[in-house]
Coordinates of C-alpha atoms in Angstrom, one line a residue:
A1 CA 18.2 -8.0 23.8
V2 CA 15.3 -5.6 23.6
V3 CA 16.6 -3.8 20.6
S4 CA 17.3 -7.1 18.9
T5 CA 13.7 -8.2 19.5
Q6 CA 12.4 -4.8 18.2
S7 CA 14.5 -5.0 15.1
T8 CA 13.4 -8.6 14.5
G9 CA 9.8 -7.6 14.9
F10 CA 10.1 -4.7 12.5
S11 CA 12.0 -6.7 9.9
V12 CA 9.2 -9.4 10.0
L13 CA 6.5 -6.8 9.8
Y14 CA 8.2 -5.0 7.0
S15 CA 9.8 -7.8 4.9
I16 CA 6.9 -10.3 4.7
P17 CA 4.3 -7.7 3.4
A18 CA 6.9 -6.2 1.1
T19 CA 7.6 -9.6 -0.4
I20 CA 3.9 -10.3 -0.9
L21 CA 3.6 -6.8 -2.4
I22 CA 6.4 -7.6 -4.9
A23 CA 4.7 -10.8 -5.8
C24 CA 1.4 -9.0 -6.4
F25 CA 3.1 -6.5 -8.7
L26 CA 4.7 -9.3 -10.7
Y27 CA 1.4 -11.2 -11.0
E28 CA -0.4 -8.0 -12.1
R29 CA 2.4 -7.2 -14.6
F30 CA 2.2 -10.6 -16.2
Q31 CA -1.6 -10.9 -16.2
R32 CA -2.5 -7.3 -17.2
T33 CA -2.6 -8.0 -21.0
K34 CA -4.9 -11.0 -20.3
W35 CA -7.3 -8.8 -18.4
E36 CA -7.1 -6.0 -20.9
D37 CA -7.6 -8.4 -23.9
G38 CA -10.6 -9.9 -22.1
Y39 CA -12.3 -6.6 -21.6
V40 CA -11.6 -5.3 -25.1
S41 CA -13.0 -8.5 -26.6
Y42 CA -16.0 -8.1 -24.4
C43 CA -16.5 -4.6 -25.6
L44 CA -16.2 -5.5 -29.2
S45 CA -18.4 -8.5 -29.1
E46 CA -21.2 -7.6 -26.7
R47 CA -21.3 -3.8 -26.7
P48 CA -19.6 -2.3 -29.7
G49 CA -20.3 1.3 -28.8
A50 CA -19.2 1.0 -25.2
C51 CA -15.4 1.1 -25.9
E52 CA -15.5 4.3 -27.9
A53 CA -18.0 6.0 -25.7
K54 CA -16.0 5.1 -22.5
D55 CA -19.2 3.6 -21.1
Y56 CA -17.7 0.9 -18.8
S57 CA -20.9 0.2 -16.9
G58 CA -22.5 -3.0 -18.0
D59 CA -22.5 -6.8 -17.5
F60 CA -18.7 -7.3 -17.8
E61 CA -17.7 -9.8 -15.2
A62 CA -14.2 -9.0 -14.1
D63 CA -11.8 -11.7 -13.1
T64 CA -12.1 -12.1 -9.4
T65 CA -8.4 -12.7 -9.0
L66 CA -7.8 -9.1 -10.2
L67 CA -9.9 -7.8 -7.3
T68 CA -8.4 -10.2 -4.9
F69 CA -4.8 -9.2 -5.8
N70 CA -5.6 -5.5 -5.8
L71 CA -7.1 -5.9 -2.3
I72 CA -4.1 -7.9 -1.1
K73 CA -1.7 -5.3 -2.7
Y74 CA -3.3 -2.4 -0.9
L75 CA -3.5 -4.3 2.4
M76 CA 0.2 -5.1 2.2
M77 CA 1.0 -1.4 1.4
L78 CA -1.0 -0.4 4.5
V79 CA 0.7 -3.0 6.7
T80 CA 4.1 -1.9 5.5
G81 CA 3.4 1.8 5.9
L82 CA 1.9 1.3 9.4
S83 CA 4.7 -0.8 10.6
T84 CA 7.3 1.7 9.4
G85 CA 5.3 4.6 10.8
F86 CA 4.9 3.0 14.2
W87 CA 8.6 2.1 14.2
V88 CA 9.6 5.7 13.6
L89 CA 7.0 7.4 15.7
L90 CA 7.2 5.1 18.7
S91 CA 10.9 4.5 19.0
F92 CA 12.6 5.8 22.1
K93 CA 14.8 8.2 20.1
T94 CA 11.9 9.9 18.4
V95 CA 10.0 10.3 21.6
S96 CA 13.0 11.6 23.5
N97 CA 13.7 14.2 20.7
W98 CA 10.1 15.4 20.8
V99 CA 10.3 15.8 24.6
K100 CA 13.5 17.8 24.2
L101 CA 12.0 20.0 21.6
L102 CA 8.8 20.6 23.6
K103 CA 10.9 21.4 26.7
C104 CA 13.0 23.9 24.8
R105 CA 10.0 25.6 23.3
S106 CA 8.2 25.9 26.6
K107 CA 11.4 27.4 28.2
T108 CA 11.7 29.9 25.3
S109 CA 8.0 30.9 25.6
E110 CA 8.3 31.4 29.4
T111 CA 11.4 33.6 29.1
A112 CA 9.8 35.7 26.4
V113 CA 6.9 36.6 28.6

């Protein structure tokens, strides 16, 4: 029952952020040309020399949804990575293997001295 609860918790902590992450990638993929076209038209109309000179500082107001989705995307990557890392590092099997390894290394170093 404990393993089932742990597996369920991990699957929820992994699958929900991964699904949101896929949705963010799809949204970014389908909106990217809109954002790029908006920036290029801004460059050409307001600051003609900025595009060629790679001077991206200025009064360009980026779409706030781009920032929001990028922040959500990186947060979901972080949640997915942390949940996977904690699952691997804090599982009983991993901890017991580390204990075995450290015991073997300490016995080896004691006999060598």
